[in-house]
Amino acid sequence: MIEFIEIIFTAGFWAATIRIACPLILATIGEVLCERAGVLNLGIEGIMSIGAMVGWMTVFLGADLYTGILAALIIGGLFGLLHAIFTVYLGASQHVTGIGITMLASSLGFFCFKLILPASTTPPKIKPFQPIDIPFLSELPFLGPAFFQHTPFTYLAILVVIFAFWLMNSTPLGLSIKMAGENPMALEAQGIDVFLVRTIAVVLGSALMAVGGAYLTLSAFDAFYFGMINGRGWIAIALVIFASWKPERALLGALLFAGLDAYQVRAQQLAGAVIPYQFFLMLPFLLSIVAMVIAAKRTRYPKALLIPFRRGERH
Amino acid sequence: MIKFRLEERAKSPYWLIILSPFIAILVAIILAGILIVLAGANPFESYYQLIIGAFGSKNSFAETLARATPIILTGLAASIAFRAKFWNIGAEGQLYFGALATTLFGTGLVVLPSILMIPFLFIMGALAGGLLLLPLVLLKLYYKVDEVVTTLLLNFVVVLLVSYLLEGPWKDPMSLGWPQGKSVVDEGVLPQILSKTRLHLGFIISIFFAFSVWFILSKTVIGYRIKSVGLNAAAASHAGVPIFKTVLIVALLSGGMAGMAGVTETAGLKGYLTLDLSPGFGYAGIAVAMLANLNPIGVIFSGVFLASIYVGADAMSRAMNVPTYLADVIVALTVLCILLSLVFVNYKILFFRVKKE
């Protein structure tokens, strides 16, 4: 039994937690941005998928890894813009638009992948981001291998999260985004364009989701597989609700979730073949549902979430 | 600076309502045509191949209708749910649950004469689909847990459960290592309705259910309640519509339809359960329902249309060397174009000039 507790005291467990958390954190913060502005973005799963594909393909075709991230960022932003045109400017159903965006982004990604690589049975590989040692800190016992020997993409993701916090909490734009999701009429009365604010939030948020997808192909793994997002986008949406739409809680939620995931992989190895592997793979999805039920009582949705803003109409 | 706003139409012209899905499909096909050009093929020839592949022979036509069978049922599942603004995106999981029920009851546990066995399997499949949705709808009604996310997440759980059962306790020992379930007993197999093709009774059954759902939605009190909950739940509640009961019925009907799609695939097309039973029929149902503007009779036509895209794209892919994923792209584009056309049907777009101060 003691082995199951010892897992938590290995540096490998903490390093894996960070690795699993990174794409989730990026996607969750992206979704928080969208929803705080009043726009549910169910395009997340597809946007992560095409971000993973475009980031990987850019590098595969000869560009460097940072250009790969940039390419994912741009494609994510473009799909965000499409989502915003539909849901913000035209007031179409946010649910159906999101599902449509997920279908379009993932199928377009697969189509382009097959177009460029028609006959690849085993997915080709790229040289992904390599771990770098942070001077001095990486030599610390336990803490070094756990937190200071990650890839540059990991540290970049942390910087992005800090940027998102700063944007949301300390800038006029952040305040406008929050107001667009709570009381758009009041924002309009201030002479601020609600449509524009919501669009900026959705474009930025979607770009983050795509970068989260690219983390999988450029840092965590080295190839693109169909279906590699495997519900991470939907889990991110559950985490947003669990976090009550607060970015800092979303960060904690994603870390907690990743920790449980890293733990189950190790526990699975210890448990051997006693419990079929499928049940371990179900855990993240079941945990997400449980997290939503736990959060349900104190859930306070952004007031204008799902409500299209129409100029000259009162709600 | 020019701005615009949307003004709700008091009454949409009929020609616009009828024409809009066709325009949406046309736009989607033109946009996808650009991708065909990018793939280095002639779009006109490619679409010709697609149509031939879907309708060109008795066999291909039968294949299209066979493919439409589960899509019509999942389309009905989405239509019922979306009418009440109950966002059941879990048809994929419910389909597999229906297939599990078919395997549990249909492979020897119960053997009845065909005339009873087939309805029995459909009832069991519908119950299984509804049962899967039941805890989620109760969570929504009691704790306001968002059903969009829970239904989506449960799809993954169910597929993993099927994977476990097919690799473990339910694996057919005669299947030479392939993870597949035992064959459905002869009494339960849906008979062929066109000789030497894969078209089976399930197609007729799915059309029967389309008319049944149409009847329920437009001719009964419960149908009226479902519509009123979707339009404005608060107002419906004021008017005395029992919200709790109505949403519960919507969920059971919707899950039931999707569950029966699992029956038609297991007892009709394949004869046994496999892990790749559904290449996304649950999600295709959403597109079908949107294309039909949530009209159950319309679902029959949009279901056949979508099936023809999937079946035809396989043939086109072989002939023109365009990746089959084009079919999924066309379907996704159709969903978005339909949304766009709905905006034009329901709203007038007014442009106006804003003077800068």
XYZ file of C-alpha atoms in Angstrom:
672
model
C 0.000 0.000 0.000
C 2.866 2.334 0.850
C 3.882 2.394 -2.842
C 0.666 4.199 -3.724
C 1.600 7.030 -1.373
C 5.242 7.085 -2.450
C 4.148 8.070 -5.975
C 3.478 11.593 -4.746
C 7.044 11.947 -3.490
C 8.709 11.232 -6.818
C 9.949 14.101 -8.963
C 8.684 12.240 -12.036
C 5.097 12.535 -10.793
C 5.331 16.314 -10.397
C 7.094 16.757 -13.734
C 4.337 14.713 -15.419
C 1.682 16.786 -13.672
C 3.119 19.983 -15.177
C 3.360 18.321 -18.596
C -0.254 17.123 -18.554
C -1.492 20.419 -17.096
C 0.052 22.725 -19.728
C -2.365 22.134 -22.649
C -5.295 22.045 -20.228
C -4.260 25.320 -18.590
C -3.906 27.094 -21.932
C -7.268 25.790 -23.165
C -9.059 26.484 -19.898
C -7.768 30.060 -19.658
C -8.779 30.513 -23.311
C -12.303 29.327 -22.558
C -12.464 31.562 -19.448
C -11.635 34.573 -21.653
C -14.454 33.713 -24.085
C -17.062 32.950 -21.442
C -16.262 35.962 -19.257
C -17.088 38.056 -22.323
C -20.415 36.232 -22.577
C -19.598 33.756 -25.355
C -19.599 29.984 -24.834
C -16.989 28.498 -27.181
C -17.731 24.839 -27.915
C -15.313 25.125 -30.827
C -12.559 24.395 -28.294
C -12.098 20.705 -29.106
C -11.730 21.341 -32.845
C -9.603 24.460 -32.389
C -7.177 22.481 -30.201
C -7.079 19.776 -32.855
C -6.289 22.098 -35.748
C -3.793 23.991 -33.553
C -2.002 20.709 -32.878
C -1.998 19.862 -36.593
C -0.950 23.284 -37.924
C 1.773 23.729 -35.288
C 3.183 20.308 -36.046
C 2.877 20.642 -39.841
C 4.633 24.025 -39.850
C 7.614 22.459 -38.115
C 7.466 19.319 -40.242
C 7.643 21.454 -43.394
C 10.864 23.064 -42.196
C 10.042 26.010 -39.952
C 11.423 26.249 -36.430
C 9.432 25.342 -33.339
C 8.558 28.911 -32.347
C 7.116 29.563 -35.814
C 5.039 26.437 -35.225
C 3.559 27.983 -32.081
C 2.894 31.228 -33.956
C 1.125 29.340 -36.766
C -1.108 27.581 -34.224
C -1.826 30.924 -32.574
C -2.911 32.453 -35.884
C -5.128 29.556 -36.984
C -6.765 29.529 -33.545
C -7.400 33.264 -33.773
C -8.944 32.869 -37.232
C -11.375 30.220 -36.046
C -12.127 32.426 -33.053
C -12.936 35.262 -35.451
C -15.310 32.970 -37.352
C -17.000 31.997 -34.073
C -17.275 35.664 -33.113
C -18.797 36.711 -36.444
C -21.497 34.085 -35.998
C -22.231 34.417 -32.308
C -21.373 38.052 -31.569
C -22.244 39.970 -34.717
C -25.029 37.758 -36.051
C -26.309 36.429 -32.731
C -26.476 32.799 -33.926
C -26.872 29.966 -31.388
C -23.620 29.679 -29.442
C -24.134 25.973 -28.865
C -24.651 25.015 -32.485
C -22.011 27.409 -33.825
C -19.481 25.929 -31.408
C -20.283 22.363 -32.436
C -20.071 23.474 -36.088
C -16.680 25.105 -35.490
C -15.411 21.951 -33.786
C -16.586 19.842 -36.721
C -15.088 22.238 -39.270
C -11.752 22.809 -37.534
C -11.046 19.137 -36.877
C -12.184 17.875 -40.291
C -10.304 20.648 -42.098
C -7.207 19.740 -40.092
C -7.512 16.054 -40.984
C -8.211 16.925 -44.641
C -5.106 19.091 -44.921
C -2.977 16.518 -43.078
C -4.035 13.789 -45.541
C -3.525 16.181 -48.440
C 0.074 16.895 -47.490
C 0.876 13.389 -46.243
C -1.408 11.072 -48.253
C 0.292 7.761 -47.607
C 1.632 7.922 -44.092
C 0.561 4.905 -42.088
C 2.885 5.578 -39.183
C 2.782 9.260 -38.301
C 6.089 10.958 -39.107
C 7.941 12.590 -36.260
C 9.586 15.951 -35.694
C 12.231 16.946 -33.180
C 10.084 18.589 -30.496
C 11.109 21.078 -27.813
C 13.811 19.576 -25.590
C 13.948 20.036 -21.823
C 16.324 22.763 -20.712
C 17.954 23.024 -17.325
C 17.347 26.282 -15.554
C 20.744 27.281 -14.092
C 21.193 26.469 -10.377
C 17.486 25.731 -9.803
C 17.550 22.569 -11.894
C 20.301 21.182 -9.643
C 18.134 21.345 -6.536
C 17.272 17.897 -5.261
C 13.660 16.858 -6.032
C 12.523 20.398 -6.934
C 15.028 20.557 -9.808
C 13.824 17.560 -11.835
C 10.214 18.239 -10.861
C 9.894 21.891 -11.832
C 13.046 23.252 -13.479
C 13.882 20.770 -16.222
C 10.960 21.411 -18.559
C 10.826 22.433 -22.229
C 10.831 26.126 -23.220
C 7.195 25.703 -24.370
C 6.253 24.863 -20.781
C 7.800 28.058 -19.429
C 6.230 29.979 -22.299
C 2.838 28.584 -21.337
C 3.361 29.802 -17.774
C 4.264 33.266 -19.086
C 1.117 33.265 -21.217
C -0.986 32.426 -18.171
C 0.599 35.289 -16.213
C -0.126 37.576 -19.156
C -3.751 36.437 -19.214
C -4.093 37.128 -15.473
C -2.644 40.592 -15.937
C -4.929 41.230 -18.912
C -8.057 40.141 -17.077
C -7.376 41.748 -13.714
C -5.332 44.871 -14.366
C -6.165 46.322 -17.753
C -9.123 48.344 -19.056
C -9.614 45.658 -21.717
C -9.919 42.986 -19.022
C -12.525 45.051 -17.219
C -14.427 45.581 -20.476
C -14.356 41.850 -21.193
C -15.812 41.084 -17.768
C -18.468 43.762 -18.233
C -19.363 42.436 -21.679
C -20.232 39.145 -19.996
C -22.070 40.652 -17.036
C -23.813 43.783 -18.227
C -23.218 44.621 -21.876
C -25.790 47.443 -21.826
C -23.726 49.288 -19.234
C -20.609 48.787 -21.345
C -22.368 50.175 -24.404
C -23.513 53.155 -22.310
C -19.839 53.900 -21.633
C -19.378 54.274 -25.378
C -17.474 51.006 -25.691
C -18.295 48.682 -28.591
C -19.608 45.464 -26.992
C -19.250 43.545 -30.266
C -15.606 44.494 -30.543
C -14.764 43.607 -26.937
C -16.443 40.221 -27.225
C -14.704 39.551 -30.537
C -11.282 40.387 -29.070
C -11.939 38.030 -26.147
C -13.070 35.166 -28.390
C -10.152 35.611 -30.813
C -7.577 35.740 -27.983
C -9.202 32.833 -26.152
C -9.347 30.663 -29.273
C -5.695 31.454 -30.038
C -4.791 30.173 -26.556
C -6.790 26.970 -27.155
C -4.913 26.324 -30.406
C -1.568 26.894 -28.678
C -2.709 24.398 -26.026
C -3.264 21.896 -28.824
C 0.133 22.689 -30.315
C 1.750 21.947 -26.943
C 0.757 18.317 -27.478
C 2.480 17.985 -30.862
C 5.465 20.272 -30.255
C 6.397 19.538 -26.646
C 4.536 16.645 -25.009
C 4.731 14.350 -28.064
C 6.489 14.554 -31.427
C 3.780 13.544 -33.905
C 0.194 14.372 -34.869
C -2.453 11.686 -34.485
C -6.124 11.879 -35.449
C -8.182 12.131 -32.319
C -5.206 13.059 -30.151
C -7.137 15.852 -28.395
C -9.363 13.055 -27.055
C -11.848 15.200 -25.149
C -9.307 17.581 -23.573
C -11.361 20.510 -24.884
C -14.542 19.265 -23.238
C -12.631 18.643 -20.005
C -11.398 22.252 -20.184
C -15.007 23.463 -20.390
C -15.866 21.409 -17.309
C -12.846 22.945 -15.548
C -14.080 26.461 -16.367
C -17.340 25.706 -14.576
C -15.440 24.041 -11.716
C -13.325 27.214 -11.443
C -16.389 29.496 -11.353
C -14.951 31.425 -14.330
C -11.961 32.664 -12.319
C -8.597 32.319 -14.111
C -6.625 31.627 -10.917
C -8.999 28.871 -9.878
C -8.866 27.501 -13.428
C -5.087 27.231 -13.051
C -5.462 25.362 -9.768
C -8.202 23.150 -11.174
C -6.126 22.198 -14.205
C -3.121 21.383 -11.980
C -5.251 19.300 -9.616
C -6.795 17.499 -12.551
C -3.415 16.864 -14.184
C -2.075 15.625 -10.854
C -4.873 13.065 -10.590
C -4.241 12.021 -14.176
C -0.485 11.625 -13.612
C -1.278 9.687 -10.442
C -3.667 7.272 -12.114
C -1.111 6.393 -14.815
C 1.393 5.455 -12.111
C -1.173 3.705 -9.957
C -2.239 1.748 -13.026
C 1.309 0.448 -13.439
C 1.399 -0.587 -9.782
C -2.037 -2.193 -9.897
C -0.906 -4.307 -12.825
C -3.594 -6.040 -14.818
C -6.059 -6.346 -11.937
C -8.202 -3.462 -13.161
C -8.660 -3.156 -16.960
C -6.908 -0.100 -18.418
C -10.153 1.274 -19.865
C -11.402 2.071 -16.380
C -8.337 4.196 -15.697
C -8.859 6.003 -18.994
C -12.467 6.742 -17.981
C -11.340 8.504 -14.797
C -10.580 11.947 -16.306
C -14.045 12.122 -17.874
C -15.859 10.862 -14.784
C -13.811 13.201 -12.572
C -14.794 16.132 -14.785
C -18.464 15.292 -14.317
C -17.948 14.941 -10.559
C -16.119 18.295 -10.490
C -19.095 19.931 -12.215
C -21.509 18.448 -9.699
C -19.346 19.664 -6.795
C -19.169 23.142 -8.303
C -22.868 23.235 -9.204
C -24.063 24.637 -5.895
C -21.834 27.691 -5.944
C -21.934 28.166 -9.718
C -22.615 31.727 -10.734
C -22.630 32.032 -14.507
C -21.579 35.314 -16.126
C -24.990 36.970 -16.365
C -24.905 37.625 -20.112
C -23.432 34.237 -21.064
C -25.273 32.772 -24.092
C -27.280 35.986 -24.599
C -26.490 37.700 -27.891
C -26.175 41.455 -27.582
C -28.274 43.417 -30.019
C -27.835 47.102 -30.450
C -30.931 49.120 -29.643
C -32.592 46.290 -27.738
C -33.095 46.142 -24.019
C -32.848 42.976 -22.025
C -18.441 54.678 -39.961
C -21.099 52.221 -41.033
C -22.662 49.980 -38.431
C -25.454 47.497 -38.697
C -28.072 45.982 -36.522
C -30.418 43.037 -36.796
C -34.126 43.641 -36.715
C -36.408 40.713 -36.079
C -38.842 40.044 -38.906
C -42.473 39.989 -37.841
C -43.093 37.262 -40.395
C -40.489 35.555 -42.567
C -41.478 35.112 -46.207
C -42.272 31.490 -47.054
C -40.017 31.340 -50.085
C -37.090 32.328 -47.865
C -37.853 29.609 -45.294
C -38.144 26.918 -47.968
C -35.206 28.083 -50.047
C -32.756 28.716 -47.206
C -31.523 25.146 -46.568
C -30.881 24.678 -50.288
C -28.901 27.894 -50.503
C -26.942 26.839 -47.419
C -26.093 23.467 -48.981
C -25.091 25.168 -52.232
C -22.756 27.573 -50.440
C -21.213 24.705 -48.442
C -20.631 22.729 -51.647
C -19.032 25.722 -53.384
C -16.736 26.353 -50.398
C -15.736 22.690 -50.255
C -15.120 22.903 -54.010
C -12.271 25.285 -53.262
C -10.682 22.530 -51.180
C -11.073 20.078 -54.070
C -9.218 22.541 -56.311
C -6.500 22.780 -53.647
C -6.270 18.990 -53.727
C -5.529 19.288 -57.448
C -8.768 17.752 -58.713
C -11.555 19.075 -60.900
C -14.444 20.002 -58.561
C -17.175 19.353 -61.157
C -15.859 15.912 -61.950
C -15.356 15.205 -58.239
C -18.939 16.121 -57.384
C -20.126 14.049 -60.351
C -18.219 11.082 -58.910
C -19.731 11.800 -55.507
C -23.288 11.771 -56.868
C -22.623 8.596 -58.877
C -21.079 7.004 -55.807
C -24.160 7.795 -53.728
C -27.019 7.269 -56.205
C -25.486 5.808 -59.395
C -26.563 2.188 -58.994
C -29.081 0.131 -57.080
C -26.310 -0.957 -54.765
C -24.971 2.501 -54.025
C -28.471 3.913 -53.557
C -29.258 1.121 -51.111
C -25.972 1.796 -49.317
C -26.888 5.484 -48.978
C -30.271 4.621 -47.464
C -28.646 2.081 -45.139
C -26.197 4.754 -43.992
C -29.061 7.221 -43.543
C -30.855 4.862 -41.106
C -28.874 5.610 -37.916
C -28.354 9.240 -38.947
C -32.125 9.802 -39.198
C -32.559 8.372 -35.705
C -29.767 10.475 -34.157
C -31.151 13.439 -36.108
C -34.528 12.860 -34.449
C -32.747 12.647 -31.080
C -31.204 16.072 -31.651
C -34.435 17.552 -33.058
C -36.501 16.635 -30.009
C -33.851 17.808 -27.557
C -32.950 21.047 -29.314
C -36.626 22.027 -29.611
C -36.747 22.190 -25.836
C -33.259 23.798 -25.774
C -32.037 20.676 -23.979
C -28.552 20.345 -25.448
C -28.099 16.593 -25.712
C -24.764 16.210 -27.542
C -24.432 12.668 -26.242
C -26.204 10.791 -29.047
C -22.942 9.003 -29.832
C -22.772 7.486 -26.349
C -26.494 6.722 -26.309
C -26.138 4.960 -29.660
C -23.427 2.718 -28.214
C -25.555 2.064 -25.128
C -28.364 0.933 -27.424
C -25.880 -1.328 -29.190
C -24.771 -2.757 -25.829
C -28.406 -3.507 -24.950
C -28.838 -5.243 -28.324
C -25.800 -7.388 -27.619
C -26.884 -8.143 -24.056
C -30.420 -9.230 -24.949
C -30.087 -10.186 -28.605
C -27.259 -12.711 -28.658
C -28.994 -15.597 -26.958
C -30.224 -14.369 -23.559
C -33.737 -13.938 -24.940
C -35.012 -15.705 -28.040
C -38.492 -14.870 -29.326
C -40.114 -15.234 -32.731
C -38.930 -12.502 -35.103
C -42.177 -10.564 -34.963
C -41.667 -10.070 -31.208
C -37.876 -10.203 -31.055
C -37.274 -7.165 -33.261
C -39.647 -4.837 -31.368
C -38.190 -6.188 -28.114
C -34.660 -5.243 -29.175
C -35.807 -1.760 -30.216
C -37.509 -1.258 -26.852
C -34.398 -2.407 -25.005
C -32.171 -0.154 -27.134
C -34.431 2.847 -26.566
C -34.520 2.159 -22.818
C -30.734 1.895 -22.716
C -30.289 5.193 -24.558
C -32.775 6.938 -22.296
C -31.267 5.340 -19.198
C -27.813 6.725 -20.033
C -29.231 10.223 -20.263
C -31.379 9.904 -17.130
C -28.720 10.677 -14.462
C -27.511 13.650 -16.509
C -30.977 15.147 -16.918
C -31.614 14.679 -13.195
C -28.324 16.438 -12.434
C -29.473 19.282 -14.657
C -32.917 19.518 -13.093
C -31.833 19.187 -9.459
C -28.382 20.803 -9.436
C -28.348 22.834 -12.678
C -25.339 20.873 -13.966
C -24.835 21.888 -17.597
C -25.933 19.004 -19.843
C -23.791 20.077 -22.829
C -20.584 19.166 -21.074
C -21.832 16.108 -19.200
C -23.339 14.508 -22.335
C -20.149 15.200 -24.301
C -17.928 13.753 -21.568
C -20.075 10.643 -21.152
C -19.576 9.772 -24.852
C -15.926 9.027 -24.082
C -16.799 6.935 -21.019
C -19.253 4.796 -22.982
C -16.813 4.155 -25.836
C -14.207 3.027 -23.270
C -16.806 0.770 -21.655
C -17.559 -0.799 -25.048
C -13.831 -1.237 -25.627
C -13.480 -3.025 -22.266
C -16.451 -5.316 -22.888
C -15.333 -6.220 -26.404
C -11.767 -6.963 -25.330
C -12.865 -8.740 -22.169
C -16.062 -10.449 -21.042
C -18.175 -9.911 -24.166
C -15.570 -10.783 -26.751
C -16.772 -13.306 -29.297
C -14.399 -16.302 -28.976
C -15.062 -17.123 -32.652
C -13.899 -13.726 -33.905
C -10.235 -14.650 -34.525
C -8.784 -11.991 -32.254
C -10.854 -9.069 -33.518
C -12.609 -7.294 -30.669
C -16.231 -7.821 -31.610
C -19.356 -8.992 -29.827
C -21.320 -12.193 -30.400
C -23.677 -12.255 -33.379
C -27.306 -11.308 -32.882
C -29.562 -14.398 -33.070
C -31.320 -14.937 -36.418
C -34.711 -14.011 -34.963
C -33.382 -10.576 -34.013
C -31.618 -9.701 -37.267
C -33.371 -6.974 -39.245
C -34.329 -8.516 -42.605
C -33.016 -7.215 -45.902
C -35.609 -5.157 -47.767
C -33.841 -4.955 -51.113
C -32.265 -8.188 -52.318
C -28.473 -8.366 -52.660
C -27.932 -5.044 -50.865
C -27.242 -4.022 -47.281
C -30.525 -2.091 -46.994
C -32.512 -3.502 -44.076
C -35.787 -3.044 -42.232
C -34.169 -0.435 -39.996
C -34.634 2.204 -42.696
C -38.419 1.724 -42.712
C -38.406 1.750 -38.917
C -36.471 5.019 -38.805
C -39.005 6.638 -41.158
C -41.813 5.303 -38.973
C -40.187 7.011 -35.975
C -39.748 10.255 -37.909
C -43.520 10.349 -38.452
C -44.161 9.320 -34.832
C -41.964 12.148 -33.546
C -43.676 14.560 -35.946
C -47.037 13.457 -34.532
C -45.889 13.840 -30.935
C -44.355 17.266 -31.516
C -47.149 18.818 -33.565
C -50.343 17.042 -32.528
C -50.097 16.346 -28.815
C -50.075 18.363 -25.604
C -46.606 17.105 -24.733
C -45.323 18.360 -28.092
C -46.793 21.766 -27.391
C -45.157 21.778 -23.954
C -41.778 20.806 -25.429
C -41.963 23.718 -27.861
C -43.009 26.210 -25.191
C -40.163 25.157 -22.867
C -37.735 25.744 -25.733
C -39.118 29.151 -26.624
C -39.246 30.547 -23.102
C -38.968 28.260 -20.100
C -39.909 30.974 -17.581
C -43.054 31.959 -19.473
C -43.988 28.310 -19.973
C -43.612 27.705 -16.260
C -45.899 30.680 -15.541
C -48.457 29.297 -17.938
C -48.539 26.076 -15.962
C -46.289 23.856 -18.078
C -44.600 21.292 -15.810
C -40.959 22.035 -16.695
C -39.469 19.138 -14.726
C -41.705 16.516 -16.323
C -41.379 17.985 -19.804
C -37.570 18.090 -19.779
C -37.505 14.547 -18.393
C -39.725 13.309 -21.239
C -37.608 15.189 -23.792
C -34.464 13.522 -22.471
C -35.985 10.036 -22.502
C -37.388 10.461 -26.016
C -34.129 11.924 -27.298
C -31.924 9.296 -25.656
C -34.333 6.611 -26.811
C -34.078 7.643 -30.464
C -30.272 7.619 -30.298
C -30.325 4.257 -28.514
C -32.384 2.759 -31.338
C -29.750 3.939 -33.823
C -27.453 1.520 -31.989
C -30.027 -1.259 -32.538
C -30.274 -0.673 -36.295
C -26.496 -0.820 -36.622
C -25.951 -3.879 -34.435
C -28.968 -5.959 -35.462
C -29.258 -4.585 -38.984
C -26.087 -3.627 -40.754
C -23.343 -5.618 -39.031
C -25.091 -8.283 -37.010
C -22.686 -7.792 -34.087
C -21.168 -5.032 -31.988
C -17.805 -3.543 -32.939
C -15.828 -0.640 -31.559
C -16.094 1.241 -34.863
C -19.863 0.724 -35.078
C -20.425 4.477 -35.361
C -18.050 6.772 -37.211
C -19.651 9.790 -35.545
C -23.346 9.133 -36.319
C -24.209 10.859 -33.052
C -22.545 14.093 -34.098
C -23.908 13.827 -37.653
C -27.375 13.827 -36.086
C -26.816 17.403 -34.917
C -26.061 18.493 -38.489
C -29.102 16.589 -39.789
C -31.405 18.183 -37.232
C -30.111 21.688 -37.965
C -30.438 21.174 -41.717
C -34.063 20.113 -41.236
C -34.703 23.113 -38.990
C -35.592 20.566 -36.263
C -38.522 19.274 -38.328
C -38.848 15.454 -37.919
C -40.090 14.901 -41.494
C -37.305 17.114 -42.796
C -34.842 14.919 -40.880
C -35.621 12.039 -43.284
C -34.457 14.113 -46.245
C -31.495 15.772 -44.568
C -30.462 12.372 -43.197
C -30.440 10.857 -46.686
C -28.570 13.928 -47.962
C -25.860 13.618 -45.324
C -25.600 9.857 -45.875
C -25.159 10.450 -49.604
C -22.267 12.823 -48.866
C -20.563 10.194 -46.699
C -21.156 7.295 -49.103
C -20.397 9.358 -52.213
C -17.221 10.810 -50.742
C -15.726 7.329 -50.411
C -16.209 6.707 -54.134
C -14.995 10.204 -55.014
C -11.947 9.771 -52.848
C -10.951 6.597 -54.690
C -11.569 8.066 -58.147
C -10.185 11.577 -57.673
C -7.611 11.107 -54.932
C -9.244 13.695 -52.676
C -9.103 12.784 -48.945
C -12.429 11.340 -47.666
C -12.376 13.901 -44.844
C -13.913 16.217 -47.434
C -17.275 14.679 -46.453
C -16.839 15.847 -42.850
C -15.795 19.282 -44.083
C -18.945 19.551 -46.250
C -21.116 18.513 -43.299
C -19.456 21.046 -40.980
C -19.762 23.818 -43.577
C -23.429 22.929 -44.046
C -24.071 23.360 -40.310
C -22.458 26.804 -40.315
C -24.200 27.889 -43.538
C -27.551 26.797 -42.100
C -26.943 28.950 -39.044
C -26.122 31.843 -41.324
C -29.266 31.317 -43.386
C -31.375 31.155 -40.208
C -30.113 34.618 -39.310
C -31.250 35.938 -42.688
C -34.596 34.178 -42.420
C -35.376 35.557 -38.974
C -33.792 38.988 -39.150
C -33.476 41.927 -41.456
C -30.031 43.454 -41.495
C -30.193 47.231 -41.312
C -27.123 49.280 -42.030
C -26.790 52.753 -40.655
C -24.187 55.451 -40.594
C -22.655 56.678 -37.354
C -21.151 60.150 -37.411
C -17.818 60.424 -35.663
C -17.681 63.200 -33.139
